PDB file of C-alpha atoms and ligand atoms in Angstrom:
ATOM      1  CA  UNK A   1      99.285 141.555 -79.957  1.00 72.00           C
ATOM      2  CA  UNK A   2      98.939 142.765 -76.388  1.00 93.00           C
ATOM      3  CA  UNK A   3     101.918 142.967 -74.080  1.00 97.00           C
ATOM      4  CA  UNK A   4     101.621 143.484 -70.344  1.00 98.00           C
ATOM      5  CA  UNK A   5     104.214 143.799 -67.587  1.00 98.00           C
ATOM      6  CA  UNK A   6     104.073 142.895 -63.925  1.00 98.00           C
ATOM      7  CA  UNK A   7     106.173 143.466 -60.836  1.00 98.00           C
ATOM      8  CA  UNK A   8     106.566 141.268 -57.772  1.00 98.00           C
ATOM      9  CA  UNK A   9     108.253 141.752 -54.402  1.00 98.00           C
ATOM     10  CA  UNK A  10     108.663 139.391 -51.475  1.00 98.00           C
ATOM     11  CA  UNK A  11     110.517 139.130 -48.169  1.00 98.00           C
ATOM     12  CA  UNK A  12     111.166 136.192 -45.866  1.00 98.00           C
ATOM     13  CA  UNK A  13     112.922 136.030 -42.541  1.00 98.00           C
ATOM     14  CA  UNK A  14     116.194 134.113 -42.145  1.00 98.00           C
ATOM     15  CA  UNK A  15     116.489 131.680 -39.253  1.00 98.00           C
ATOM     16  CA  UNK A  16     119.232 129.354 -38.112  1.00 97.00           C
ATOM     17  CA  UNK A  17     118.887 125.718 -39.053  1.00 95.00           C
ATOM     18  CA  UNK A  18     116.289 126.002 -41.814  1.00 97.00           C
ATOM     19  CA  UNK A  19     116.936 124.901 -45.409  1.00 97.00           C
ATOM     20  CA  UNK A  20     117.624 127.771 -47.805  1.00 98.00           C
ATOM     21  CA  UNK A  21     115.563 127.490 -50.989  1.00 98.00           C
ATOM     22  CA  UNK A  22     116.153 130.159 -53.632  1.00 98.00           C
ATOM     23  CA  UNK A  23     115.055 129.994 -57.252  1.00 98.00           C
ATOM     24  CA  UNK A  24     113.893 126.406 -56.851  1.00 98.00           C
ATOM     25  CA  UNK A  25     117.182 124.999 -55.595  1.00 98.00           C
ATOM     26  CA  UNK A  26     118.567 124.349 -52.135  1.00 98.00           C
ATOM     27  CA  UNK A  27     121.677 126.322 -51.280  1.00 98.00           C
ATOM     28  CA  UNK A  28     124.068 125.253 -48.500  1.00 97.00           C
ATOM     29  CA  UNK A  29     123.995 127.804 -45.662  1.00 97.00           C
ATOM     30  CA  UNK A  30     123.656 127.917 -41.875  1.00 97.00           C
ATOM     31  CA  UNK A  31     120.355 129.813 -42.140  1.00 97.00           C
ATOM     32  CA  UNK A  32     117.205 129.329 -44.190  1.00 97.00           C
ATOM     33  CA  UNK A  33     113.988 131.204 -44.857  1.00 97.00           C
ATOM     34  CA  UNK A  34     110.930 130.962 -42.621  1.00 96.00           C
ATOM     35  CA  UNK A  35     107.499 130.615 -44.200  1.00 95.00           C
ATOM     36  CA  UNK A  36     104.334 128.567 -44.587  1.00 94.00           C
ATOM     37  CA  UNK A  37     105.694 127.069 -47.818  1.00 94.00           C
ATOM     38  CA  UNK A  38     109.398 126.393 -48.442  1.00 95.00           C
ATOM     39  CA  UNK A  39     109.694 130.231 -48.340  1.00 97.00           C
ATOM     40  CA  UNK A  40     111.426 130.511 -51.722  1.00 98.00           C
ATOM     41  CA  UNK A  41     111.355 134.292 -51.840  1.00 98.00           C
ATOM     42  CA  UNK A  42     112.554 134.479 -55.459  1.00 98.00           C
ATOM     43  CA  UNK A  43     109.844 132.193 -56.792  1.00 98.00           C
ATOM     44  CA  UNK A  44     107.226 134.059 -54.767  1.00 98.00           C
ATOM     45  CA  UNK A  45     108.285 137.390 -56.302  1.00 98.00           C
ATOM     46  CA  UNK A  46     108.097 135.846 -59.782  1.00 98.00           C
ATOM     47  CA  UNK A  47     104.619 134.403 -59.093  1.00 98.00           C
ATOM     48  CA  UNK A  48     103.423 137.808 -57.895  1.00 98.00           C
ATOM     49  CA  UNK A  49     104.851 139.507 -60.982  1.00 98.00           C
ATOM     50  CA  UNK A  50     103.097 137.007 -63.274  1.00 98.00           C
ATOM     51  CA  UNK A  51      99.783 137.346 -61.439  1.00 98.00           C
ATOM     52  CA  UNK A  52     100.161 141.122 -61.452  1.00 98.00           C
ATOM     53  CA  UNK A  53     100.840 141.270 -65.180  1.00 98.00           C
ATOM     54  CA  UNK A  54      97.592 139.397 -65.795  1.00 98.00           C
ATOM     55  CA  UNK A  55      95.756 141.390 -63.079  1.00 98.00           C
ATOM     56  CA  UNK A  56      94.828 138.093 -61.387  1.00 98.00           C
ATOM     57  CA  UNK A  57      95.495 139.199 -57.824  1.00 97.00           C
ATOM     58  CA  UNK A  58      98.479 138.051 -55.801  1.00 96.00           C
ATOM     59  CA  UNK A  59     100.121 134.936 -54.434  1.00 95.00           C
ATOM     60  CA  UNK A  60      98.327 135.307 -51.084  1.00 93.00           C
ATOM     61  CA  UNK A  61      94.965 135.171 -52.836  1.00 95.00           C
ATOM     62  CA  UNK A  62      95.752 132.012 -54.808  1.00 96.00           C
ATOM     63  CA  UNK A  63      97.937 130.238 -52.247  1.00 93.00           C
ATOM     64  CA  UNK A  64      96.905 131.482 -48.781  1.00 91.00           C
ATOM     65  CA  UNK A  65      99.290 130.810 -45.895  1.00 88.00           C
ATOM     66  CA  UNK A  66      96.278 129.641 -43.891  1.00 91.00           C
ATOM     67  CA  UNK A  67      95.788 126.623 -46.200  1.00 92.00           C
ATOM     68  CA  UNK A  68      97.119 123.517 -44.415  1.00 92.00           C
ATOM     69  CA  UNK A  69      97.509 121.771 -47.795  1.00 90.00           C
ATOM     70  CA  UNK A  70     100.224 124.310 -48.683  1.00 90.00           C
ATOM     71  CA  UNK A  71     102.262 123.771 -45.500  1.00 92.00           C
ATOM     72  CA  UNK A  72     105.881 123.224 -46.478  1.00 91.00           C
ATOM     73  CA  UNK A  73     104.967 123.067 -50.168  1.00 93.00           C
ATOM     74  CA  UNK A  74     107.703 123.255 -52.796  1.00 96.00           C
ATOM     75  CA  UNK A  75     107.331 126.729 -54.341  1.00 97.00           C
ATOM     76  CA  UNK A  76     108.135 125.227 -57.760  1.00 98.00           C
ATOM     77  CA  UNK A  77     104.610 123.777 -57.579  1.00 97.00           C
ATOM     78  CA  UNK A  78     103.203 127.246 -56.889  1.00 97.00           C
ATOM     79  CA  UNK A  79     105.074 128.615 -59.913  1.00 98.00           C
ATOM     80  CA  UNK A  80     103.818 125.790 -62.127  1.00 98.00           C
ATOM     81  CA  UNK A  81     100.236 126.428 -60.959  1.00 98.00           C
ATOM     82  CA  UNK A  82     100.652 130.167 -61.574  1.00 98.00           C
ATOM     83  CA  UNK A  83     101.861 129.467 -65.126  1.00 98.00           C
ATOM     84  CA  UNK A  84      98.862 127.156 -65.695  1.00 98.00           C
ATOM     85  CA  UNK A  85      96.544 129.915 -64.478  1.00 98.00           C
ATOM     86  CA  UNK A  86      98.047 132.447 -66.892  1.00 97.00           C
ATOM     87  CA  UNK A  87      97.838 129.910 -69.713  1.00 97.00           C
ATOM     88  CA  UNK A  88      94.158 129.322 -68.939  1.00 97.00           C
ATOM     89  CA  UNK A  89      93.599 133.079 -69.219  1.00 97.00           C
ATOM     90  CA  UNK A  90      95.267 133.168 -72.645  1.00 96.00           C
ATOM     91  CA  UNK A  91      98.687 134.509 -71.687  1.00 97.00           C
ATOM     92  CA  UNK A  92     102.180 133.371 -72.623  1.00 97.00           C
ATOM     93  CA  UNK A  93     105.269 134.519 -70.761  1.00 98.00           C
ATOM     94  CA  UNK A  94     107.850 136.580 -72.629  1.00 98.00           C
ATOM     95  CA  UNK A  95     110.666 136.992 -70.147  1.00 98.00           C
ATOM     96  CA  UNK A  96     111.479 137.285 -66.464  1.00 98.00           C
ATOM     97  CA  UNK A  97     114.068 139.496 -64.800  1.00 98.00           C
ATOM     98  CA  UNK A  98     114.618 139.153 -61.063  1.00 98.00           C
ATOM     99  CA  UNK A  99     116.891 140.412 -58.311  1.00 98.00           C
ATOM    100  CA  UNK A 100     117.736 138.629 -55.068  1.00 98.00           C
ATOM    101  CA  UNK A 101     118.856 140.936 -52.256  1.00 98.00           C
ATOM    102  CA  UNK A 102     120.925 139.196 -49.606  1.00 98.00           C
ATOM    103  CA  UNK A 103     124.222 139.687 -47.835  1.00 97.00           C
ATOM    104  CA  UNK A 104     125.207 136.030 -47.589  1.00 96.00           C
ATOM    105  CA  UNK A 105     125.756 133.423 -48.881  1.00 96.00           C
ATOM    106  CA  UNK A 106     127.206 134.283 -52.273  1.00 96.00           C
ATOM    107  CA  UNK A 107     124.664 132.890 -54.725  1.00 97.00           C
ATOM    108  CA  UNK A 108     126.439 133.641 -58.012  1.00 97.00           C
ATOM    109  CA  UNK A 109     127.611 129.997 -58.463  1.00 97.00           C
ATOM    110  CA  UNK A 110     123.982 128.809 -58.187  1.00 98.00           C
ATOM    111  CA  UNK A 111     122.379 131.292 -60.572  1.00 98.00           C
ATOM    112  CA  UNK A 112     122.812 129.190 -63.757  1.00 98.00           C
ATOM    113  CA  UNK A 113     120.959 126.258 -62.128  1.00 98.00           C
ATOM    114  CA  UNK A 114     118.250 128.605 -60.780  1.00 98.00           C
ATOM    115  CA  UNK A 115     117.691 130.002 -64.283  1.00 98.00           C
ATOM    116  CA  UNK A 116     117.501 126.522 -65.809  1.00 98.00           C
ATOM    117  CA  UNK A 117     115.157 125.298 -63.095  1.00 98.00           C
ATOM    118  CA  UNK A 118     112.812 128.279 -63.381  1.00 98.00           C
ATOM    119  CA  UNK A 119     112.878 128.242 -67.193  1.00 98.00           C
ATOM    120  CA  UNK A 120     111.933 124.554 -67.267  1.00 98.00           C
ATOM    121  CA  UNK A 121     108.904 125.149 -65.022  1.00 98.00           C
ATOM    122  CA  UNK A 122     107.810 128.167 -67.091  1.00 98.00           C
ATOM    123  CA  UNK A 123     108.436 126.413 -70.455  1.00 98.00           C
ATOM    124  CA  UNK A 124     110.859 129.166 -71.460  1.00 98.00           C
ATOM    125  CA  UNK A 125     114.335 129.223 -72.917  1.00 98.00           C
ATOM    126  CA  UNK A 126     116.934 129.835 -70.237  1.00 98.00           C
ATOM    127  CA  UNK A 127     117.880 133.109 -71.889  1.00 98.00           C
ATOM    128  CA  UNK A 128     114.363 134.408 -71.174  1.00 98.00           C
ATOM    129  CA  UNK A 129     114.969 134.033 -67.434  1.00 98.00           C
ATOM    130  CA  UNK A 130     117.385 136.435 -65.776  1.00 98.00           C
ATOM    131  CA  UNK A 131     118.338 136.149 -62.112  1.00 98.00           C
ATOM    132  CA  UNK A 132     120.635 138.689 -60.541  1.00 98.00           C
ATOM    133  CA  UNK A 133     121.836 139.050 -56.970  1.00 98.00           C
ATOM    134  CA  UNK A 134     123.035 141.970 -54.936  1.00 98.00           C
ATOM    135  CA  UNK A 135     124.071 142.626 -51.384  1.00 98.00           C
ATOM    136  CA  UNK A 136     122.731 145.732 -49.698  1.00 97.00           C
ATOM    137  CA  UNK A 137     126.204 146.745 -48.497  1.00 98.00           C
ATOM    138  CA  UNK A 138     125.362 145.559 -44.952  1.00 98.00           C
ATOM    139  CA  UNK A 139     122.426 147.998 -44.809  1.00 98.00           C
ATOM    140  CA  UNK A 140     118.869 147.108 -43.803  1.00 98.00           C
ATOM    141  CA  UNK A 141     117.421 143.727 -42.839  1.00 98.00           C
ATOM    142  CA  UNK A 142     119.090 141.997 -45.772  1.00 98.00           C
ATOM    143  CA  UNK A 143     122.444 143.498 -44.812  1.00 98.00           C
ATOM    144  CA  UNK A 144     122.018 142.400 -41.187  1.00 98.00           C
ATOM    145  CA  UNK A 145     121.203 138.901 -42.493  1.00 98.00           C
ATOM    146  CA  UNK A 146     117.779 138.979 -40.848  1.00 98.00           C
ATOM    147  CA  UNK A 147     115.974 138.309 -44.105  1.00 98.00           C
ATOM    148  CA  UNK A 148     116.122 138.056 -47.872  1.00 98.00           C
ATOM    149  CA  UNK A 149     114.090 140.062 -50.367  1.00 98.00           C
ATOM    150  CA  UNK A 150     113.432 139.551 -54.057  1.00 98.00           C
ATOM    151  CA  UNK A 151     112.052 141.707 -56.850  1.00 98.00           C
ATOM    152  CA  UNK A 152     110.822 140.369 -60.184  1.00 98.00           C
ATOM    153  CA  UNK A 153     109.643 141.949 -63.387  1.00 98.00           C
ATOM    154  CA  UNK A 154     107.907 139.996 -66.152  1.00 98.00           C
ATOM    155  CA  UNK A 155     106.509 140.520 -69.631  1.00 98.00           C
ATOM    156  CA  UNK A 156     103.506 138.511 -70.770  1.00 98.00           C
ATOM    157  CA  UNK A 157     101.594 138.451 -74.019  1.00 97.00           C
ATOM    158  CA  UNK A 158      97.965 137.671 -74.734  1.00 94.00           C
ATOM    159  CA  UNK A 159      97.815 134.781 -77.193  1.00 84.00           C
ATOM    160  CA  UNK A 160      94.444 135.626 -78.748  1.00 72.00           C
TER     161      UNK A 160
HETATM  162 MG1  LIG B 201     106.561 134.654 -49.791  1.00 65.12          MG
END
């Protein structure tokens, strides 16, 4: 049985008037994240962690932001495709642990739905998907509400 771990990190810029997608759900806020896709920074960090664990490159390689077909795409689709890619390489996912770094809005009330949403896409039990959130105590770009960052760590296992 071979276990492997992976780490992912992503940042997107906050702008007034855009929808805020985090962990596959839309959260009411005055600002949203700017990106080629729906800019779901949490899902992107998880995708990068999964790809990294399998040494399959990164999200930019598989889903380039120059691809017009991916313009505005729901990042849940990118996560599903990433999971299919790992499956095709003989990997199953063990667990995911992720951190969202943002000053506002408070996302704690939305975390249970994020975990359920992500777990469903990854065919995992909800208790295998952890999402945490922290402010940066008003420090840095997250603290100034200029952007949101996310870090994810995953464990995968080779099936055969
Ligand atoms: Mg991204």
